[in-house]
Coordinates of N, CA and C in Angstrom, one line a residue:
M1 N -44.0 -60.0 -69.9 CA -42.9 -60.4 -69.0 C -43.1 -59.7 -67.6
R2 N -43.0 -60.6 -66.7 CA -43.2 -60.1 -65.3 C -41.9 -59.8 -64.7
T3 N -41.6 -58.5 -64.3 CA -40.3 -58.2 -63.7 C -40.3 -58.3 -62.2
G4 N -41.5 -58.3 -61.7 CA -41.6 -58.5 -60.2 C -42.6 -57.5 -59.6
L5 N -43.1 -57.9 -58.5 CA -44.0 -57.0 -57.8 C -43.5 -56.8 -56.4
I6 N -43.4 -55.6 -56.0 CA -42.9 -55.2 -54.7 C -44.0 -54.6 -53.9
F7 N -44.3 -55.3 -52.8 CA -45.3 -54.8 -51.9 C -44.6 -54.4 -50.5
C8 N -44.7 -53.2 -50.1 CA -44.1 -52.7 -48.9 C -45.1 -52.1 -48.0
L9 N -45.2 -52.6 -46.8 CA -46.1 -52.1 -45.8 C -45.3 -51.8 -44.5
T10 N -45.4 -50.6 -44.1 CA -44.8 -50.2 -42.8 C -45.8 -49.5 -41.9
V11 N -46.0 -50.0 -40.8 CA -46.9 -49.4 -39.9 C -46.2 -49.0 -38.6
L12 N -46.3 -47.8 -38.1 CA -45.8 -47.4 -36.8 C -46.9 -46.8 -36.0
L13 N -47.2 -47.4 -34.9 CA -48.4 -47.0 -34.1 C -47.8 -46.7 -32.7
C14 N -48.0 -45.4 -32.4 CA -47.6 -45.0 -31.0 C -48.8 -44.5 -30.3
I15 N -49.1 -45.1 -29.2 CA -50.3 -44.8 -28.4 C -49.8 -44.3 -27.0
P16 N -49.7 -43.0 -26.8 CA -49.4 -42.6 -25.5 C -50.5 -42.9 -24.5
T17 N -50.1 -43.4 -23.3 CA -51.2 -43.7 -22.3 C -51.4 -42.6 -21.3
S18 N -50.8 -41.5 -21.4 CA -51.1 -40.4 -20.5 C -50.6 -39.1 -21.2
G19 N -51.1 -38.0 -20.7 CA -50.7 -36.7 -21.2 C -49.6 -36.0 -20.5
H20 N -49.4 -34.7 -20.8 CA -48.3 -34.0 -20.1 C -48.7 -33.5 -18.8
A21 N -49.9 -33.5 -18.4 CA -50.4 -32.8 -17.2 C -50.0 -33.7 -15.9
K22 N -49.8 -35.0 -16.1 CA -49.5 -35.8 -14.9 C -48.0 -36.0 -14.8
D23 N -47.6 -36.0 -13.5 CA -46.2 -36.4 -13.2 C -46.1 -37.8 -12.8
Y24 N -47.2 -38.4 -12.3 CA -47.3 -39.8 -11.8 C -48.4 -40.5 -12.6
G25 N -48.2 -41.8 -12.6 CA -49.2 -42.7 -13.3 C -48.5 -43.5 -14.4
W26 N -49.3 -43.9 -15.4 CA -48.9 -44.7 -16.5 C -48.4 -43.9 -17.7
F27 N -47.3 -44.3 -18.3 CA -46.8 -43.7 -19.5 C -46.4 -44.8 -20.4
G28 N -46.5 -44.7 -21.7 CA -46.0 -45.8 -22.5 C -46.3 -45.6 -24.0
S29 N -45.9 -46.6 -24.7 CA -46.1 -46.6 -26.2 C -46.1 -48.1 -26.7
I30 N -46.7 -48.2 -27.8 CA -46.7 -49.5 -28.5 C -46.4 -49.2 -30.0
S31 N -45.5 -50.1 -30.5 CA -45.1 -49.9 -31.9 C -45.1 -51.2 -32.7
F32 N -45.4 -51.2 -33.9 CA -45.5 -52.3 -34.8 C -45.0 -51.9 -36.2
G33 N -44.1 -52.8 -36.8 CA -43.6 -52.5 -38.1 C -43.6 -53.8 -38.9
A34 N -43.9 -53.7 -40.2 CA -43.8 -54.8 -41.1 C -43.3 -54.4 -42.4
L35 N -42.5 -55.2 -43.0 CA -42.0 -55.0 -44.3 C -42.1 -56.3 -45.1
L36 N -42.9 -56.3 -46.2 CA -43.2 -57.5 -47.0 C -42.8 -57.2 -48.4
V37 N -41.9 -58.0 -49.0 CA -41.5 -57.8 -50.4 C -41.8 -59.0 -51.1
R38 N -42.5 -58.9 -52.3 CA -42.8 -60.0 -53.1 C -42.2 -59.8 -54.5
G39 N -41.7 -60.8 -55.2 CA -41.2 -60.7 -56.5 C -40.4 -61.9 -56.8
N40 N -39.1 -61.8 -57.2 CA -38.2 -62.9 -57.4 C -38.0 -63.7 -56.1
S41 N -38.0 -63.0 -55.0 CA -37.9 -63.6 -53.7 C -38.9 -63.0 -52.7
E42 N -39.3 -63.7 -51.7 CA -40.2 -63.2 -50.8 C -39.5 -62.9 -49.5
V43 N -39.6 -61.7 -49.0 CA -38.9 -61.2 -47.8 C -40.0 -60.6 -46.8
S44 N -39.9 -61.0 -45.6 CA -40.8 -60.4 -44.6 C -40.0 -60.1 -43.3
N45 N -40.3 -59.0 -42.8 CA -39.6 -58.5 -41.6 C -40.7 -57.9 -40.7
I46 N -40.8 -58.4 -39.5 CA -41.8 -57.9 -38.5 C -41.1 -57.6 -37.2
T47 N -41.4 -56.4 -36.7 CA -40.9 -56.0 -35.4 C -42.1 -55.4 -34.6
S48 N -42.0 -55.5 -33.3 CA -43.0 -54.9 -32.4 C -42.3 -54.6 -31.1
S49 N -42.8 -53.7 -30.4 CA -42.3 -53.4 -29.0 C -43.4 -52.7 -28.2
I50 N -43.3 -52.9 -26.9 CA -44.2 -52.3 -25.9 C -43.3 -51.8 -24.8
K51 N -43.5 -50.5 -24.5 CA -42.8 -49.9 -23.4 C -43.8 -49.2 -22.5
E52 N -43.8 -49.6 -21.3 CA -44.7 -49.1 -20.3 C -44.0 -48.7 -19.0
R53 N -44.4 -47.6 -18.4 CA -43.8 -47.1 -17.2 C -44.8 -46.6 -16.2
F54 N -44.7 -47.1 -15.0 CA -45.6 -46.6 -13.9 C -44.7 -45.7 -13.0
E55 N -45.1 -44.5 -12.8 CA -44.3 -43.6 -12.0 C -45.1 -43.2 -10.7
S56 N -44.4 -43.3 -9.6 CA -45.0 -42.8 -8.3 C -44.0 -41.9 -7.7
K57 N -44.3 -41.3 -6.5 CA -43.4 -40.4 -5.9 C -42.0 -41.0 -5.5
Q58 N -42.0 -42.3 -5.1 CA -40.8 -42.9 -4.7 C -40.3 -44.1 -5.6
W59 N -41.2 -44.6 -6.5 CA -40.9 -45.8 -7.2 C -41.2 -45.5 -8.7
R60 N -40.5 -46.2 -9.5 CA -40.7 -46.3 -11.0 C -40.6 -47.7 -11.4
H61 N -41.6 -48.2 -12.2 CA -41.7 -49.5 -12.7 C -41.6 -49.5 -14.2
N62 N -40.6 -50.1 -14.9 CA -40.5 -50.1 -16.3 C -40.8 -51.5 -16.8
I63 N -41.6 -51.6 -17.8 CA -41.9 -52.9 -18.5 C -41.6 -52.7 -20.0
T64 N -40.8 -53.6 -20.5 CA -40.4 -53.5 -21.9 C -40.5 -54.9 -22.6
A65 N -41.0 -55.0 -23.8 CA -41.1 -56.2 -24.5 C -40.8 -55.9 -26.0
N66 N -39.9 -56.7 -26.6 CA -39.5 -56.5 -28.0 C -39.7 -57.9 -28.8
M67 N -40.0 -57.8 -30.1 CA -40.1 -59.0 -30.9 C -39.5 -58.6 -32.3
L68 N -38.7 -59.6 -32.8 CA -38.2 -59.4 -34.2 C -38.3 -60.7 -34.9
R69 N -38.8 -60.7 -36.2 CA -38.8 -61.9 -37.0 C -38.5 -61.6 -38.4
N70 N -37.6 -62.3 -39.0 CA -37.2 -62.0 -40.4 C -37.2 -63.3 -41.2
A71 N -37.8 -63.4 -42.4 CA -37.8 -64.6 -43.2 C -37.6 -64.2 -44.6
T72 N -36.9 -65.0 -45.4 CA -36.6 -64.9 -46.8 C -37.0 -66.2 -47.5
D73 N -37.9 -66.2 -48.4 CA -38.3 -67.4 -49.2 C -38.7 -68.5 -48.2
H74 N -39.5 -68.2 -47.3 CA -40.1 -69.1 -46.3 C -39.0 -69.7 -45.4
T75 N -37.8 -69.1 -45.3 CA -36.7 -69.6 -44.4 C -36.5 -68.5 -43.4
V76 N -36.8 -68.8 -42.1 CA -36.6 -67.8 -41.1 C -35.1 -67.6 -40.8
S77 N -34.7 -66.4 -40.8 CA -33.3 -66.0 -40.6 C -33.1 -65.3 -39.3
A78 N -34.1 -64.8 -38.6 CA -34.0 -64.1 -37.3 C -35.3 -64.2 -36.6
E79 N -35.2 -64.6 -35.3 CA -36.4 -64.7 -34.5 C -35.9 -64.5 -33.0
R80 N -36.3 -63.3 -32.5 CA -35.8 -62.9 -31.2 C -37.0 -62.3 -30.4
Y81 N -37.1 -62.7 -29.1 CA -38.1 -62.2 -28.2 C -37.3 -61.8 -26.9
E82 N -37.7 -60.6 -26.4 CA -37.1 -60.1 -25.2 C -38.1 -59.4 -24.3
A83 N -38.0 -59.6 -23.0 CA -38.8 -58.9 -22.0 C -38.0 -58.5 -20.8
E84 N -38.3 -57.3 -20.3 CA -37.6 -56.8 -19.1 C -38.5 -56.1 -18.2
Y85 N -38.3 -56.3 -16.9 CA -39.0 -55.6 -15.8 C -37.9 -55.0 -15.0
K86 N -38.0 -53.7 -14.8 CA -37.0 -52.9 -13.9 C -37.8 -52.1 -13.0
V87 N -37.5 -52.2 -11.7 CA -38.0 -51.3 -10.6 C -36.9 -50.5 -10.1
L88 N -37.2 -49.2 -10.0 CA -36.3 -48.2 -9.5 C -36.8 -47.5 -8.2
Y89 N -36.0 -47.4 -7.2 CA -36.3 -46.7 -6.0 C -35.6 -45.4 -6.1
K90 N -36.3 -44.3 -5.9 CA -35.8 -42.9 -6.0 C -35.2 -42.6 -4.7
F91 N -33.9 -42.7 -4.6 CA -33.2 -42.5 -3.3 C -33.0 -41.0 -3.0
Y92 N -32.6 -40.3 -4.0 CA -32.5 -38.8 -4.0 C -33.1 -38.3 -5.3
P93 N -33.2 -37.0 -5.5 CA -33.9 -36.5 -6.7 C -33.2 -37.0 -8.0
H94 N -31.9 -37.2 -8.1 CA -31.2 -37.6 -9.3 C -30.5 -39.0 -9.1
I95 N -30.8 -39.7 -8.0 CA -30.1 -40.9 -7.7 C -31.1 -42.0 -7.5
D96 N -31.0 -43.1 -8.3 CA -31.9 -44.2 -8.2 C -31.2 -45.5 -7.9
L97 N -31.8 -46.4 -7.2 CA -31.3 -47.8 -7.1 C -32.3 -48.7 -7.8
F98 N -31.8 -49.7 -8.6 CA -32.7 -50.5 -9.4 C -32.4 -52.0 -9.3
V99 N -33.4 -52.7 -9.6 CA -33.4 -54.2 -9.8 C -34.0 -54.5 -11.1
S100 N -33.3 -55.2 -12.0 CA -33.7 -55.5 -13.3 C -33.7 -57.0 -13.5
L101 N -34.8 -57.5 -14.1 CA -35.0 -58.9 -14.5 C -35.3 -58.9 -16.0
R102 N -34.5 -59.6 -16.8 CA -34.6 -59.7 -18.2 C -34.5 -61.1 -18.7
A103 N -35.4 -61.4 -19.7 CA -35.4 -62.7 -20.3 C -35.3 -62.5 -21.8
L104 N -34.5 -63.4 -22.4 CA -34.2 -63.3 -23.8 C -34.2 -64.7 -24.5
V105 N -35.0 -64.8 -25.6 CA -35.1 -66.0 -26.4 C -34.7 -65.6 -27.8
D106 N -33.6 -66.1 -28.3 CA -33.1 -65.9 -29.6 C -32.9 -67.2 -30.3
E107 N -33.7 -67.5 -31.3 CA -33.7 -68.8 -32.0 C -32.4 -69.1 -32.7
F108 N -31.6 -68.0 -33.0 CA -30.4 -68.2 -33.8 C -29.1 -67.9 -33.0
A109 N -29.2 -68.0 -31.6 CA -28.1 -67.9 -30.8 C -27.7 -69.3 -30.3
G110 N -26.6 -69.4 -29.5 CA -26.2 -70.7 -29.0 C -26.9 -71.1 -27.7
Y111 N -28.0 -70.3 -27.4 CA -28.7 -70.6 -26.1 C -30.2 -70.7 -26.4
E112 N -30.8 -71.6 -25.7 CA -32.3 -71.7 -25.9 C -33.0 -70.5 -25.2
E113 N -32.5 -70.1 -24.0 CA -33.0 -69.0 -23.3 C -31.9 -68.4 -22.4
Q114 N -32.1 -67.1 -22.1 CA -31.2 -66.4 -21.2 C -32.0 -65.6 -20.2
F115 N -31.5 -65.6 -19.0 CA -32.1 -64.8 -17.9 C -31.0 -64.0 -17.3
F116 N -31.3 -62.7 -17.1 CA -30.3 -61.8 -16.4 C -31.0 -61.1 -15.2
Q117 N -30.3 -61.1 -14.1 CA -30.8 -60.4 -12.9 C -29.7 -59.5 -12.5
T118 N -30.0 -58.2 -12.4 CA -29.0 -57.2 -11.9 C -29.5 -56.2 -10.9
V119 N -28.7 -55.7 -10.1 CA -29.0 -54.6 -9.2 C -28.0 -53.5 -9.4
G120 N -28.4 -52.3 -9.3 CA -27.4 -51.2 -9.6 C -27.8 -49.9 -9.2
Y121 N -27.1 -48.9 -9.7 CA -27.2 -47.5 -9.4 C -27.4 -46.7 -10.7
R122 N -28.3 -45.8 -10.6 CA -28.7 -44.9 -11.8 C -28.6 -43.5 -11.4
H123 N -27.9 -42.7 -12.2 CA -27.7 -41.3 -11.9 C -28.3 -40.5 -13.1
T124 N -29.2 -39.5 -12.8 CA -29.8 -38.7 -13.9 C -28.9 -37.4 -14.0
L125 N -28.3 -37.2 -15.1 CA -27.4 -36.0 -15.3 C -28.2 -34.8 -15.8
V126 N -29.2 -35.0 -16.7 CA -30.0 -34.0 -17.2 C -31.5 -34.3 -17.1
E127 N -32.3 -33.5 -16.5 CA -33.7 -33.7 -16.3 C -34.4 -32.4 -16.6
G128 N -34.7 -32.2 -17.9 CA -35.4 -31.0 -18.3 C -36.9 -31.2 -18.6
I129 N -37.5 -30.2 -19.2 CA -38.9 -30.3 -19.5 C -39.1 -31.4 -20.6
F130 N -38.2 -31.4 -21.6 CA -38.4 -32.3 -22.8 C -37.3 -33.3 -22.9
D131 N -36.2 -33.2 -22.2 CA -35.1 -34.1 -22.3 C -34.7 -34.7 -20.9
T132 N -34.3 -35.9 -21.0 CA -33.8 -36.6 -19.8 C -32.6 -37.5 -20.2
F133 N -31.5 -37.4 -19.5 CA -30.3 -38.2 -19.8 C -29.8 -38.8 -18.5
A134 N -29.6 -40.1 -18.5 CA -29.2 -40.8 -17.2 C -28.2 -41.9 -17.6
F135 N -27.3 -42.3 -16.7 CA -26.5 -43.5 -16.9 C -26.7 -44.4 -15.7
E136 N -26.3 -45.7 -15.9 CA -26.5 -46.7 -14.9 C -25.4 -47.7 -14.9
V137 N -25.1 -48.2 -13.8 CA -24.1 -49.3 -13.6 C -24.7 -50.3 -12.6
G138 N -24.5 -51.6 -13.0 CA -25.1 -52.6 -12.1 C -24.3 -53.9 -12.2
L139 N -24.5 -54.7 -11.2 CA -23.9 -56.1 -11.1 C -25.0 -57.1 -10.9
G140 N -24.7 -58.3 -11.4 CA -25.7 -59.4 -11.3 C -25.1 -60.7 -11.8
F141 N -26.0 -61.5 -12.3 CA -25.6 -62.8 -12.8 C -26.6 -63.2 -13.9
S142 N -26.2 -64.1 -14.8 CA -27.1 -64.6 -15.8 C -27.1 -66.1 -15.8
Q143 N -28.3 -66.6 -16.2 CA -28.5 -68.1 -16.3 C -28.8 -68.3 -17.8
Q144 N -28.0 -69.2 -18.4 CA -28.2 -69.5 -19.9 C -28.4 -71.0 -20.1
T145 N -29.4 -71.4 -20.8 CA -29.6 -72.7 -21.1 C -29.1 -73.0 -22.5
L146 N -28.1 -73.9 -22.6 CA -27.4 -74.2 -23.9 C -28.3 -75.0 -24.8
L147 N -28.0 -75.0 -26.1 CA -28.8 -75.8 -27.0 C -28.6 -77.3 -26.8
G148 N -27.4 -77.7 -26.3 CA -27.2 -79.1 -26.0 C -27.8 -79.6 -24.7
G149 N -28.3 -78.7 -23.9 CA -29.0 -79.1 -22.7 C -28.4 -78.7 -21.4
G150 N -27.1 -78.2 -21.5 CA -26.5 -77.8 -20.2 C -26.9 -76.4 -19.8
R151 N -26.4 -75.9 -18.7 CA -26.7 -74.6 -18.2 C -25.4 -73.9 -17.8
E152 N -25.4 -72.6 -18.0 CA -24.2 -71.8 -17.6 C -24.7 -70.7 -16.7
F153 N -23.9 -70.4 -15.7 CA -24.1 -69.3 -14.8 C -22.9 -68.3 -14.9
R154 N -23.2 -67.1 -15.1 CA -22.1 -66.1 -15.3 C -22.4 -64.8 -14.5
N155 N -21.3 -64.1 -14.2 CA -21.5 -62.8 -13.6 C -21.7 -61.8 -14.7
V156 N -22.4 -60.7 -14.3 CA -22.8 -59.7 -15.3 C -22.4 -58.3 -14.8
L157 N -21.8 -57.5 -15.6 CA -21.6 -56.1 -15.4 C -22.5 -55.3 -16.3
R158 N -23.4 -54.5 -15.8 CA -24.3 -53.8 -16.7 C -24.0 -52.3 -16.7
L159 N -23.7 -51.8 -17.9 CA -23.4 -50.4 -18.1 C -24.4 -49.9 -19.1
G160 N -25.0 -48.8 -18.9 CA -26.0 -48.3 -19.8 C -26.3 -46.8 -19.7
Y161 N -27.0 -46.3 -20.6 CA -27.4 -44.9 -20.6 C -28.9 -44.9 -21.1
D162 N -29.6 -43.8 -20.8 CA -31.0 -43.7 -21.2 C -31.2 -42.2 -21.6
Y163 N -31.6 -42.0 -22.8 CA -31.9 -40.6 -23.3 C -33.3 -40.6 -23.8
E164 N -34.1 -39.7 -23.3 CA -35.5 -39.5 -23.7 C -35.7 -38.1 -24.1
H165 N -36.4 -37.9 -25.3 CA -36.8 -36.6 -25.7 C -38.3 -36.7 -26.1
E166 N -39.0 -35.7 -25.5 CA -40.5 -35.7 -25.7 C -40.8 -34.7 -26.8
F167 N -41.4 -35.2 -27.9 CA -41.8 -34.4 -29.0 C -43.2 -33.9 -28.8
L168 N -43.5 -32.7 -29.1 CA -44.9 -32.1 -29.0 C -45.5 -32.0 -30.4
N169 N -46.8 -32.1 -30.5 CA -47.5 -31.9 -31.7 C -47.6 -30.4 -32.0

């Protein structure tokens, strides 16, 4: 009698693109994860993300992309793709001004696609050797394509924080 077979695979790959010696240049990581379960039901969950940053004396460019897909018994229950580009101008040592462009496609939302454009202010509260904590506030607008074919335009208030901790080997 077969009670079931469970196969689980999880892969996390982080590839830093630069070391600790540089203050400027490219920094980033790539991650991929997969969970596959076989038995009475088949479940698959796949996630991936790319985070890249280019740092110069006066500018910072952030590029982020995320993907999520979940399926159970050949029925997809989640499928989401997101990409963002944010450019920051270093106004003072702890004060930045930014412009953010973000696109979102979620197959299980009420929209075919969403685009967000914001401009704002970012303040770094803690900037240590291994830790950085900053908050940001911004205003902008969004464009959303409805599933029925119409379009919506809305104002956006962006509130956020960013905490980074660098682990050493």
